[in-house]
PDB file of C-alpha atoms and ligand atoms in Angstrom:
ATOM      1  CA  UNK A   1     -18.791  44.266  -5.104  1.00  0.00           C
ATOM      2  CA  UNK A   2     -17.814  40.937  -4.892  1.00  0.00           C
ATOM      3  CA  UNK A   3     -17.677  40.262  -0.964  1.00  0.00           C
ATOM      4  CA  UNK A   4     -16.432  36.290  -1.212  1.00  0.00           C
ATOM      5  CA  UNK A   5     -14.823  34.335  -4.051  1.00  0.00           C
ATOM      6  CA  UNK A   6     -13.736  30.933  -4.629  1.00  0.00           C
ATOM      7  CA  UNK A   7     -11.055  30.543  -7.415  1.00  0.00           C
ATOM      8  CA  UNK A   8     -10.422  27.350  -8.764  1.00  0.00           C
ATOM      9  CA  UNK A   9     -10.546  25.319  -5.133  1.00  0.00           C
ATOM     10  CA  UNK A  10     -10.324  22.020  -4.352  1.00  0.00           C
ATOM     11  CA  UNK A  11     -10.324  19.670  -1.152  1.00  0.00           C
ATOM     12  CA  UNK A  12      -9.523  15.843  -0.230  1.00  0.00           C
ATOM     13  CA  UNK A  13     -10.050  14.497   2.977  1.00  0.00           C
ATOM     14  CA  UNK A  14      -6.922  12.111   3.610  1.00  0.00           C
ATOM     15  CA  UNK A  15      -9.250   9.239   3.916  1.00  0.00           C
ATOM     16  CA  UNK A  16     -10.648   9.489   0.444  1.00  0.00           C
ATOM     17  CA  UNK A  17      -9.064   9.143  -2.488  1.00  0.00           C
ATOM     18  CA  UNK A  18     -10.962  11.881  -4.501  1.00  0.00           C
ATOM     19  CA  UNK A  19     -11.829  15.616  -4.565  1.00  0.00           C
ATOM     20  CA  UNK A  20     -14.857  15.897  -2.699  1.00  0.00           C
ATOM     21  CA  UNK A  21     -14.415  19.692  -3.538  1.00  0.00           C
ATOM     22  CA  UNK A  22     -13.105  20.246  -7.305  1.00  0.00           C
ATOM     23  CA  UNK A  23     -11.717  23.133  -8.824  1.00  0.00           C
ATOM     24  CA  UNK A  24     -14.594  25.374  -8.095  1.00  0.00           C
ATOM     25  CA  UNK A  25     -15.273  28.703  -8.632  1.00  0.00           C
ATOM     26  CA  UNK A  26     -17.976  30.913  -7.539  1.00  0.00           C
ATOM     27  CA  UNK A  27     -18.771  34.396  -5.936  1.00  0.00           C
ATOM     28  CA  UNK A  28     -21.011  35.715  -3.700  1.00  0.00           C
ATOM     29  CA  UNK A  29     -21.878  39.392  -4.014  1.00  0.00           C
ATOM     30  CA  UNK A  30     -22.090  42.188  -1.047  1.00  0.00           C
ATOM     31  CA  UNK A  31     -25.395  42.167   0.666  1.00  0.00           C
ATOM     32  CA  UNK A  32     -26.659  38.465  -1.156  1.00  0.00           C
ATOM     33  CA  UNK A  33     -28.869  35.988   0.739  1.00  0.00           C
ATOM     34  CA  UNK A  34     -27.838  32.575  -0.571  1.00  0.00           C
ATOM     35  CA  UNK A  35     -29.328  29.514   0.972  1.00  0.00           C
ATOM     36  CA  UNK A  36     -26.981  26.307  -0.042  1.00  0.00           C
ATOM     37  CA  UNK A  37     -28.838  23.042  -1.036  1.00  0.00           C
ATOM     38  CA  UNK A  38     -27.883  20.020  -1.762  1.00  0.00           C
ATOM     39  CA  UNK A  39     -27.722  15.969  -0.605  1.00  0.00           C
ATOM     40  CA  UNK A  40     -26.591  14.486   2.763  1.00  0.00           C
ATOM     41  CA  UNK A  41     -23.152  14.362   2.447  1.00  0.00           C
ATOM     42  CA  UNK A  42     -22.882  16.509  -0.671  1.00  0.00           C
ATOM     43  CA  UNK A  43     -19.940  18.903   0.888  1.00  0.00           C
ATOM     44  CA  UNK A  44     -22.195  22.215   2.147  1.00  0.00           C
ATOM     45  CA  UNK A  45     -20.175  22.011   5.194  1.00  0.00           C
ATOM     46  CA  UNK A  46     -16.833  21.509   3.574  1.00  0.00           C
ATOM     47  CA  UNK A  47     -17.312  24.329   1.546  1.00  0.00           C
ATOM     48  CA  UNK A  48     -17.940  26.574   5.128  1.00  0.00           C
ATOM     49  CA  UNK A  49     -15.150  25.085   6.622  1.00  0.00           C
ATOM     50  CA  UNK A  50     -12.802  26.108   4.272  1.00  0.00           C
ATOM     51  CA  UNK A  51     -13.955  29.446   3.966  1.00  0.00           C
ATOM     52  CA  UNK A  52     -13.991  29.636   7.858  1.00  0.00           C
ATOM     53  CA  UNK A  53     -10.242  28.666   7.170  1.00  0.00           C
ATOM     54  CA  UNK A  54     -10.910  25.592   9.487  1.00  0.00           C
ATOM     55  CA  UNK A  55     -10.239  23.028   6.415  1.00  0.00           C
ATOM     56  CA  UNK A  56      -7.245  24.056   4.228  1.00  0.00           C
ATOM     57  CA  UNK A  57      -8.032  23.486   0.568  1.00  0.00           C
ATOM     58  CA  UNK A  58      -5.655  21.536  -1.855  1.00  0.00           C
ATOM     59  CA  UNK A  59      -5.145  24.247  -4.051  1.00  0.00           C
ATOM     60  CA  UNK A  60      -6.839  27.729  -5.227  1.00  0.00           C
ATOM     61  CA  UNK A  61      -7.535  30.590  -3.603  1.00  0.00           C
ATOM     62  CA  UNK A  62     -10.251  31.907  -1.000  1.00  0.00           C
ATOM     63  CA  UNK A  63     -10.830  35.773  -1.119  1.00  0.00           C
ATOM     64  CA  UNK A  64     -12.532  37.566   1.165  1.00  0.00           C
ATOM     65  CA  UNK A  65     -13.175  41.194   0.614  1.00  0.00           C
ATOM     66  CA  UNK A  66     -10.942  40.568  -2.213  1.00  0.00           C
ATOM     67  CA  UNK A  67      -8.060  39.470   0.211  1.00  0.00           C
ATOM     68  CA  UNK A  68      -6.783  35.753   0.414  1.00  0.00           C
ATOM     69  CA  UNK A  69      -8.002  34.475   3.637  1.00  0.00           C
ATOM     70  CA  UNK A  70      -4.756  33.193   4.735  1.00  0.00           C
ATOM     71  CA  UNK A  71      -3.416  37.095   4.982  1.00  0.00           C
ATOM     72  CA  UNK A  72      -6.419  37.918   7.713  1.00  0.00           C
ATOM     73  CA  UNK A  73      -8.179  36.554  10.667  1.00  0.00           C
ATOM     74  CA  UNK A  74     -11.892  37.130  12.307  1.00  0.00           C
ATOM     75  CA  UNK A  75     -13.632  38.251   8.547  1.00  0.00           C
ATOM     76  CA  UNK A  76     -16.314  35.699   8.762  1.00  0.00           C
ATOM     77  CA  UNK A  77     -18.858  35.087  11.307  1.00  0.00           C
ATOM     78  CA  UNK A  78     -19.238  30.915  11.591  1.00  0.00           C
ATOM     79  CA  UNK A  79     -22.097  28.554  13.149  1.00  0.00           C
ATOM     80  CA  UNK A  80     -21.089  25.133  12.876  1.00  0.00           C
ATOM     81  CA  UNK A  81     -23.548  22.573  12.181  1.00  0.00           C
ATOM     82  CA  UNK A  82     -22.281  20.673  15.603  1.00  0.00           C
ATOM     83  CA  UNK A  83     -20.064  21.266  18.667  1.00  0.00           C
ATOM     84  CA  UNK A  84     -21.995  24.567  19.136  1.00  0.00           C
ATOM     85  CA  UNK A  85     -21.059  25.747  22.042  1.00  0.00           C
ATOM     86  CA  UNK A  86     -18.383  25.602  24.977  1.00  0.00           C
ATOM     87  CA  UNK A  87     -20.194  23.245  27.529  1.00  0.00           C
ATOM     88  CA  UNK A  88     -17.374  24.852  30.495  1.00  0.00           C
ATOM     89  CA  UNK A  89     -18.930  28.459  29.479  1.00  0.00           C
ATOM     90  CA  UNK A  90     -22.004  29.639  30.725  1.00  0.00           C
ATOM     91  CA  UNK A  91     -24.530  30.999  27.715  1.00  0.00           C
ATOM     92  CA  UNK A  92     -23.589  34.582  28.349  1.00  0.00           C
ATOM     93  CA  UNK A  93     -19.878  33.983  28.624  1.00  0.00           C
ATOM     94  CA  UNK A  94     -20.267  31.273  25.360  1.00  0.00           C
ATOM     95  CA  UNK A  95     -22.067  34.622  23.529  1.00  0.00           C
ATOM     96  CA  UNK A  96     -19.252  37.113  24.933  1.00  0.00           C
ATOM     97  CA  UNK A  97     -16.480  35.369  23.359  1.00  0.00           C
ATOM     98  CA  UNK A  98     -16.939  37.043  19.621  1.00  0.00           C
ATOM     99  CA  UNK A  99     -16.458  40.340  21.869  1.00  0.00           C
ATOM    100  CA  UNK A 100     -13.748  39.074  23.711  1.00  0.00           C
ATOM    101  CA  UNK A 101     -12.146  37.921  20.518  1.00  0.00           C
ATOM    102  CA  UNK A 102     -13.063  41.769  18.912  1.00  0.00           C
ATOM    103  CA  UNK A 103     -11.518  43.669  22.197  1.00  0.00           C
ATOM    104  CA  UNK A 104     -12.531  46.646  22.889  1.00  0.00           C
ATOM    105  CA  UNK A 105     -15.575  46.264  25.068  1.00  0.00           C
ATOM    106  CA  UNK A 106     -15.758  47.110  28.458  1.00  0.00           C
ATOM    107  CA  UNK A 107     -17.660  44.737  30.858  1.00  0.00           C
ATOM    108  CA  UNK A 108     -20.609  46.652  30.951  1.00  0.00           C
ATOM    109  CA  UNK A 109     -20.891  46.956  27.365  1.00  0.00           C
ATOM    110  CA  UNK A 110     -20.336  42.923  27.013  1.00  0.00           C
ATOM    111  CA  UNK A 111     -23.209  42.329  29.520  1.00  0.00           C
ATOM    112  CA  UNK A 112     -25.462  44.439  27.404  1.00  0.00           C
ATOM    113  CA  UNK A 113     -24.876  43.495  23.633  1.00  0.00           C
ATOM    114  CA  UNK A 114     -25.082  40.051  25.467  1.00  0.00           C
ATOM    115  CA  UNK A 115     -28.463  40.289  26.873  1.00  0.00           C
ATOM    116  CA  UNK A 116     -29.600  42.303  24.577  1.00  0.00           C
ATOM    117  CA  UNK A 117     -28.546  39.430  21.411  1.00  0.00           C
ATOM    118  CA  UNK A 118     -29.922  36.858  24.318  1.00  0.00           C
ATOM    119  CA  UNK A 119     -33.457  38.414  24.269  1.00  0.00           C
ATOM    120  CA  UNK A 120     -33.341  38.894  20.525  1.00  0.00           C
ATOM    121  CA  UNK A 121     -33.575  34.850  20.071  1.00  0.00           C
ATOM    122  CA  UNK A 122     -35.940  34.229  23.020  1.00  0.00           C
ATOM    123  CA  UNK A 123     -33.464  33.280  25.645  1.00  0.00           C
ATOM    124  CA  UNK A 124     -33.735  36.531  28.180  1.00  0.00           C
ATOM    125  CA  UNK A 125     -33.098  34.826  31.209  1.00  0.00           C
ATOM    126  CA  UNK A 126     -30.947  31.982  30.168  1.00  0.00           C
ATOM    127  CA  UNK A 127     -27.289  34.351  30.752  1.00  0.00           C
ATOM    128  CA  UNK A 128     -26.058  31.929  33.598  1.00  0.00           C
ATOM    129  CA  UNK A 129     -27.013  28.373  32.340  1.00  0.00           C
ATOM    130  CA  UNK A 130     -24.885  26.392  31.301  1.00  0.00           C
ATOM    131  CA  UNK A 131     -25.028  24.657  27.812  1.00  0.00           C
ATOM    132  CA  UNK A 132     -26.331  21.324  29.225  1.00  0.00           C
ATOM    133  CA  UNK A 133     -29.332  23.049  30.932  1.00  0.00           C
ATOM    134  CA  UNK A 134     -30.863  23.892  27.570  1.00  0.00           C
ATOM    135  CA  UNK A 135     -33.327  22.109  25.077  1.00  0.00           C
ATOM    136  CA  UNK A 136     -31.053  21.651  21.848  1.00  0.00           C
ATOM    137  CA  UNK A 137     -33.794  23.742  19.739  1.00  0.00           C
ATOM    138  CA  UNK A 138     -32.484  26.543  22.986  1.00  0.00           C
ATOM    139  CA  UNK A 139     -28.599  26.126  22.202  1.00  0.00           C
ATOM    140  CA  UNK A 140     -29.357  26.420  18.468  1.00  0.00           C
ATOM    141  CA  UNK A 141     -30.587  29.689  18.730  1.00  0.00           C
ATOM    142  CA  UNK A 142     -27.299  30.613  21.823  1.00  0.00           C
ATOM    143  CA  UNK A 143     -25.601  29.808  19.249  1.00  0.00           C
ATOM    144  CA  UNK A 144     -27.105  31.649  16.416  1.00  0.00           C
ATOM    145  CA  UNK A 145     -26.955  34.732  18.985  1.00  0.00           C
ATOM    146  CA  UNK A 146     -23.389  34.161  18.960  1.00  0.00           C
ATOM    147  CA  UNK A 147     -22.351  34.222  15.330  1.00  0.00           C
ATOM    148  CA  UNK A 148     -24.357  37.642  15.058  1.00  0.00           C
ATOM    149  CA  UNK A 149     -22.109  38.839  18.053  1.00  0.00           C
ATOM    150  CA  UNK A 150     -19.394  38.599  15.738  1.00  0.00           C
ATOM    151  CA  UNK A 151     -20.288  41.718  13.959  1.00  0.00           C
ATOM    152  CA  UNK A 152     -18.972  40.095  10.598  1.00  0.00           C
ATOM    153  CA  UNK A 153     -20.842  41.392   7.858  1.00  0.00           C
ATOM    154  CA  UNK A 154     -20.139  38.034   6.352  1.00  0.00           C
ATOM    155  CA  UNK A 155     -22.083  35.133   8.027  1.00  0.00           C
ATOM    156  CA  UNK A 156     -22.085  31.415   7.603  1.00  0.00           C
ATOM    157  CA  UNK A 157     -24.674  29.541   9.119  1.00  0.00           C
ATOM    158  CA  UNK A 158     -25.025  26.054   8.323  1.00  0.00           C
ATOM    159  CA  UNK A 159     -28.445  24.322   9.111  1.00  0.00           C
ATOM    160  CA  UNK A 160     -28.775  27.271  11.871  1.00  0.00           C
ATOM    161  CA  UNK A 161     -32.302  26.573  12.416  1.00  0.00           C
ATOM    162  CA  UNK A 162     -32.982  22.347  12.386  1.00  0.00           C
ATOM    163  CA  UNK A 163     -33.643  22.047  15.712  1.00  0.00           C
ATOM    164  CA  UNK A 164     -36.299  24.565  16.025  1.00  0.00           C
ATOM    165  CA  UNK A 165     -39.893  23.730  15.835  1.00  0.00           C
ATOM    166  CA  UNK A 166     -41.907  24.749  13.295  1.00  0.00           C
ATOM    167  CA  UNK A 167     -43.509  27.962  14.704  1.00  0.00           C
ATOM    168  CA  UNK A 168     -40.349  29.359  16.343  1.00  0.00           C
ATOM    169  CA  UNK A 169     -38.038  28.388  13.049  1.00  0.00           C
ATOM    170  CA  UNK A 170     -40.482  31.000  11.268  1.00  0.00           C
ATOM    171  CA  UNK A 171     -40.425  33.502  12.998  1.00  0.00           C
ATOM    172  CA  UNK A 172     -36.040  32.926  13.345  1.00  0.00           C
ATOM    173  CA  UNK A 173     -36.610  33.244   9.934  1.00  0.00           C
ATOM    174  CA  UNK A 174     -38.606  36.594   9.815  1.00  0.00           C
ATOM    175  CA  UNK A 175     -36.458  38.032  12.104  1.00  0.00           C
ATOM    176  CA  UNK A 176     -32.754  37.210  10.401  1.00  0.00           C
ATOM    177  CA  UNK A 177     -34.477  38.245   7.187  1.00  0.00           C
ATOM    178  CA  UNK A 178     -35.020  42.059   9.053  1.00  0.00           C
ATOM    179  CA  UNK A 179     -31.739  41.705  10.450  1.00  0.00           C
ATOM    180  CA  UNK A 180     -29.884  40.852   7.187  1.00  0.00           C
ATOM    181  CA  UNK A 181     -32.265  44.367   5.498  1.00  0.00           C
ATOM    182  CA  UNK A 182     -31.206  46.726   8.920  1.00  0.00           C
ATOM    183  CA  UNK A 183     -27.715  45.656   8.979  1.00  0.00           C
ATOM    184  CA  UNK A 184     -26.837  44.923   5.253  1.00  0.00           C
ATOM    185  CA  UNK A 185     -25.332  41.598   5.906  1.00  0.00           C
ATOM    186  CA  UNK A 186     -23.953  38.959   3.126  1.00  0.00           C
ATOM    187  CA  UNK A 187     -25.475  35.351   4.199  1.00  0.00           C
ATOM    188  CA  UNK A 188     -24.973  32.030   3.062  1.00  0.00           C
ATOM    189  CA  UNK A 189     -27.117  29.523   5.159  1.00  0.00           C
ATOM    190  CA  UNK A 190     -27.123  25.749   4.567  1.00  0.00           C
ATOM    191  CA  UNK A 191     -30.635  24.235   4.896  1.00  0.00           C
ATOM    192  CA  UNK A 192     -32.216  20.830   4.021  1.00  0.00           C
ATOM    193  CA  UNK A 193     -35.644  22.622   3.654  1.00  0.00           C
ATOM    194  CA  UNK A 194     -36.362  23.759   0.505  1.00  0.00           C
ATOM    195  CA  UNK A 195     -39.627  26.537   1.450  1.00  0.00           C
ATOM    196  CA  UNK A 196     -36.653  27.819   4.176  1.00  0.00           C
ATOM    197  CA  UNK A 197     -34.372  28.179   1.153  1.00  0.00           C
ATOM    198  CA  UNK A 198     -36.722  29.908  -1.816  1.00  0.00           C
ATOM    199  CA  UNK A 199     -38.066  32.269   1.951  1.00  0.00           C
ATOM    200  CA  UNK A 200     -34.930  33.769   2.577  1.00  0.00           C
ATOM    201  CA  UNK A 201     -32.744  33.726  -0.461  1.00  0.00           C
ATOM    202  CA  UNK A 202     -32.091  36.188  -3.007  1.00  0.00           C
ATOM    203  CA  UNK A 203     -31.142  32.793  -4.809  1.00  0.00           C
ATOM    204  CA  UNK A 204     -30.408  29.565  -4.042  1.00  0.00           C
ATOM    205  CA  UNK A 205     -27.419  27.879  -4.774  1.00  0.00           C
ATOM    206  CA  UNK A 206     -27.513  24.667  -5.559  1.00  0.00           C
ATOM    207  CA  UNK A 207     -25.096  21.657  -5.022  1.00  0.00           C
ATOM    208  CA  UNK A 208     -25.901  19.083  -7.793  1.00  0.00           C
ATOM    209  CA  UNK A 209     -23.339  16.942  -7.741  1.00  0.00           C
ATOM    210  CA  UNK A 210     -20.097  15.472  -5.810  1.00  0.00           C
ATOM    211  CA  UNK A 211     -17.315  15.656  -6.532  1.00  0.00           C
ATOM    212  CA  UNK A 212     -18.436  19.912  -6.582  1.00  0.00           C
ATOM    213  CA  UNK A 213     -17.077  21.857  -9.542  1.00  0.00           C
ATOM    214  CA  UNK A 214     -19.823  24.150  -9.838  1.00  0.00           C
ATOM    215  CA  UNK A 215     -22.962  25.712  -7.631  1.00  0.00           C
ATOM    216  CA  UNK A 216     -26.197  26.299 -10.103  1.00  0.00           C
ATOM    217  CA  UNK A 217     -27.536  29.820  -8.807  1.00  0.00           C
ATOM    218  CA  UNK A 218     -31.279  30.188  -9.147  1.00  0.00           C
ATOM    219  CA  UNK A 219     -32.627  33.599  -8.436  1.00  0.00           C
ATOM    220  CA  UNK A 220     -35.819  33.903  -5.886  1.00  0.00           C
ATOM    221  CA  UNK A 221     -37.773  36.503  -7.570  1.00  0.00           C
ATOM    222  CA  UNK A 222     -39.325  38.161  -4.671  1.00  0.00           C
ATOM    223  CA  UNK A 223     -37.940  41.730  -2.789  1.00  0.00           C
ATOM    224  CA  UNK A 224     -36.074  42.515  -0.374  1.00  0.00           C
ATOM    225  CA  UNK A 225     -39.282  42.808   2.082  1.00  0.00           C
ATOM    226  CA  UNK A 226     -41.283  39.484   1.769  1.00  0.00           C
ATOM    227  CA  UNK A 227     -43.627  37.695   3.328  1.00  0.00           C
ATOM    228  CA  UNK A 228     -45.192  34.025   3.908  1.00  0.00           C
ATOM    229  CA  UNK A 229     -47.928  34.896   2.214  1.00  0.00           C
ATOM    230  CA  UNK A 230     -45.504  35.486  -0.922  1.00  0.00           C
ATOM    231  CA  UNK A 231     -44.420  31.511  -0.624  1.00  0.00           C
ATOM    232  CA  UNK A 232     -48.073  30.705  -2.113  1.00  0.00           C
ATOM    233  CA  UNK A 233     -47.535  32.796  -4.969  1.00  0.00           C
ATOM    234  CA  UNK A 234     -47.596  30.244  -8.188  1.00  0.00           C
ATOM    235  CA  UNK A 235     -44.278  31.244  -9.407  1.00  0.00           C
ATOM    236  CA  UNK A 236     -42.852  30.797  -6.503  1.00  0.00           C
ATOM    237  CA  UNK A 237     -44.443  27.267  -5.786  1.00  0.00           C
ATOM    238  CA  UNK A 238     -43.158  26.494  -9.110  1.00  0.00           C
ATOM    239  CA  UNK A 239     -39.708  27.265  -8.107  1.00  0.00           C
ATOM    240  CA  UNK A 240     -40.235  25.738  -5.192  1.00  0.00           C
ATOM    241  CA  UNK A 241     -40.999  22.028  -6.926  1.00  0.00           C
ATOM    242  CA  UNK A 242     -38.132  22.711  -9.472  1.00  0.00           C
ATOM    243  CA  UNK A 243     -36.021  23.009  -6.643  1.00  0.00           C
ATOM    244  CA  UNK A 244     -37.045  19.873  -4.851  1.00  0.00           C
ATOM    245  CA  UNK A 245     -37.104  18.042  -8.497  1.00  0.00           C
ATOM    246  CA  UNK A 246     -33.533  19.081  -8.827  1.00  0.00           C
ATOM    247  CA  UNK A 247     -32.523  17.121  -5.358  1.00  0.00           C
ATOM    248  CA  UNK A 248     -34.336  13.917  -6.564  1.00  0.00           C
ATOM    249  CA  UNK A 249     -32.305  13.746  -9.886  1.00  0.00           C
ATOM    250  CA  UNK A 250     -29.328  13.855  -7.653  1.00  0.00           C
ATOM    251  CA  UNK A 251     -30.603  11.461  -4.867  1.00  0.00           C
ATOM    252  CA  UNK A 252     -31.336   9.098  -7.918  1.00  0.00           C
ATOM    253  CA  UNK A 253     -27.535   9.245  -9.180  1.00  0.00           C
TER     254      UNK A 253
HETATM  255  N1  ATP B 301     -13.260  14.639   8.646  1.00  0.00           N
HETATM  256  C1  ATP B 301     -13.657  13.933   7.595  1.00  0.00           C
HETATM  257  N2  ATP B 301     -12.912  12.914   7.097  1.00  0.00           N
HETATM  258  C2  ATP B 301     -13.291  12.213   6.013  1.00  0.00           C
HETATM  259  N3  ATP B 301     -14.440  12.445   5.342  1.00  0.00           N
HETATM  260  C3  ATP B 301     -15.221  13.418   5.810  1.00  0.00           C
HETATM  261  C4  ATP B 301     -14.891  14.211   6.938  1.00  0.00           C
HETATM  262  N4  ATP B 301     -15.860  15.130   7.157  1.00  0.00           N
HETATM  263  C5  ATP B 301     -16.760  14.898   6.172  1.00  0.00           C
HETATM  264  N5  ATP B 301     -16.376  13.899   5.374  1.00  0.00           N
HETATM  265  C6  ATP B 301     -17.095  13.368   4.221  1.00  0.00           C
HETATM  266  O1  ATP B 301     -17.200  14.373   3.251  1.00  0.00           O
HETATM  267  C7  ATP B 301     -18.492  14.359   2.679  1.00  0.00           C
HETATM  268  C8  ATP B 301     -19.102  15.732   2.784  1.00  0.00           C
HETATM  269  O2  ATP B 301     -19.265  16.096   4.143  1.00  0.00           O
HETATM  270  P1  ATP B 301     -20.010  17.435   4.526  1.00  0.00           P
HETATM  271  O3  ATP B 301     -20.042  17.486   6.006  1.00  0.00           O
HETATM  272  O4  ATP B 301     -19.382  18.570   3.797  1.00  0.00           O
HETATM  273  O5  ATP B 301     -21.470  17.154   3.900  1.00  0.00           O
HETATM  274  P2  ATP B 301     -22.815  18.015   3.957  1.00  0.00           P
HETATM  275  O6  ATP B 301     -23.220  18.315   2.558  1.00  0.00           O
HETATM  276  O7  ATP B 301     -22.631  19.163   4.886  1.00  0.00           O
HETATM  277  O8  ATP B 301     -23.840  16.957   4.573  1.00  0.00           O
HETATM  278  P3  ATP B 301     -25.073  17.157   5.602  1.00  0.00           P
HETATM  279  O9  ATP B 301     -26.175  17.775   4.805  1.00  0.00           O
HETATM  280  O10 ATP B 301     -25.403  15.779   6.020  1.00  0.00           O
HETATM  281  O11 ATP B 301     -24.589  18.013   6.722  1.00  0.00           O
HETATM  282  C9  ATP B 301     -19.275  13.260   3.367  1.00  0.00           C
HETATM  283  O12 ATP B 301     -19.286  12.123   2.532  1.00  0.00           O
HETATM  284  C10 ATP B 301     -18.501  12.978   4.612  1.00  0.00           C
HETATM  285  O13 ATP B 301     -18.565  11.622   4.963  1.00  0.00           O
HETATM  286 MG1   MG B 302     -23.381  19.619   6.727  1.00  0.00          MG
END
């Protein structure tokens, strides 16, 4: 089942005088992994924004769940790339307001789901700070705990894990790779690192060009259940290098 599809969409910012987003079509199926790749300034984020419904696009149609966006609210779960969370909130009210935006939680259950996403990233503890008291790799991962509080089984998370060093970004990754398995989520997940993309994707889709009027798809072939030790695999190494190959061309013009 097709969970997300873009038909024939396009987007200008009023300050340019092109489509930075171009007629394009693509679906994502139910239950997919797809890391996005592609240039600085290609349009990844554009293309979450308008799904989020935060961008309105020129013309086409976003369906979600086979429904137009426009006719339905709170169907996506969102992580912006900035601005990630309220700075007035503490972290466990900042993580409570999916819930609060869901309804139907009493306080009790809010102060557990909350704790209990808090110690899921490595923050038990950090409920009553406040945005400002935390290292930015820290509010990443808030945040993170937040768009799974959402309960969407759609998720867009763009460059969720940048700020994290290198030991706690892989084991973020182990962990949302279990989650997306247990729960049956559908991901997309913008990242500028290429082994982060072939680790977690059922395939990558790539961004090769702006103005975007098409994403190439490249299939990962590795399971469901994977491991680091699969990166080293030659096959995938290869696909790896093709990958990287394919953002030089485009860095190049
Ligand atoms: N509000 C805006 N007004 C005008 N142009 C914008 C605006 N936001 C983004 N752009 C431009 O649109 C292009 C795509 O931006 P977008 O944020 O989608 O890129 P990206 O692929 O996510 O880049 P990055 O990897 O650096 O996050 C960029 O050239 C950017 O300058
Ligand atoms: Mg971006």
């Amino acid at each position: 089942m097709r969970i997300l599809e873009f038909e024939r969409v396009s987007y200008q910012y009023a300050s340019e005088d092109f489509d930075i987003v171009d007629q394009l079509s693509f679906s994502v199926e139910s239950g997919a992994f797809h890391c996005v790749i592609g240039i600085s300034g290609c349009g990844k984020s554009t293309i979450f924004r308008m799904t989020n419904g935060l961008l309105q696009p020129k013309c086409g149609t976003i369906r979600v769940g086979g429904i137009p966006i426009t006719q339905q609210k709170n169907y996506c779960g969102y992580m912006p790339q900035r601005d990630l969370l309220f700075p007035w909130r503490t972290i466990g009210e900042n993580l409570a307001l999916p819930l609060e935006i869901r309804g139907g939680f009493s306080g009790k259950e809010k102060t557990e789901l909350v704790e209990e996403a808090l110690a899921d990233v490595g923050l038990a503890g950090c409920r009553d700070k406040m945005p400002q008291e935390l290292s930015g790799g820290m509010r990443q991962r808030a945040a993170f705990a937040r768009t799974m509080l959402t309960g969407s089984d759609l998720l867009l998370l763009d460059e969720p894990f940048s700020a994290l060093d290198f030991l706690t970004r892989i084991s973020m990754q182990e962990w949302l790779l279990e989650q997306w398995r247990r729960h049956k989520k559908t991901i997309l997940f913008i990242t500028h690192d290429v082994e982060e993309a072939v680790f977690l994707s059922s395939s990558v889709l790539v961004v090769e060009k702006t103005p975007i009027r098409s994403l190439r798809e490249i299939p990962v072939p590795m399971g469901k259940t994977r491991t680091r030790q699969d990166l080293a695999n030659p096959e995938i190494v290869a696909l790896r290098e093709g990958l990287v190959d394919m953002l030089r061309k485009q860095v190049g013009g």
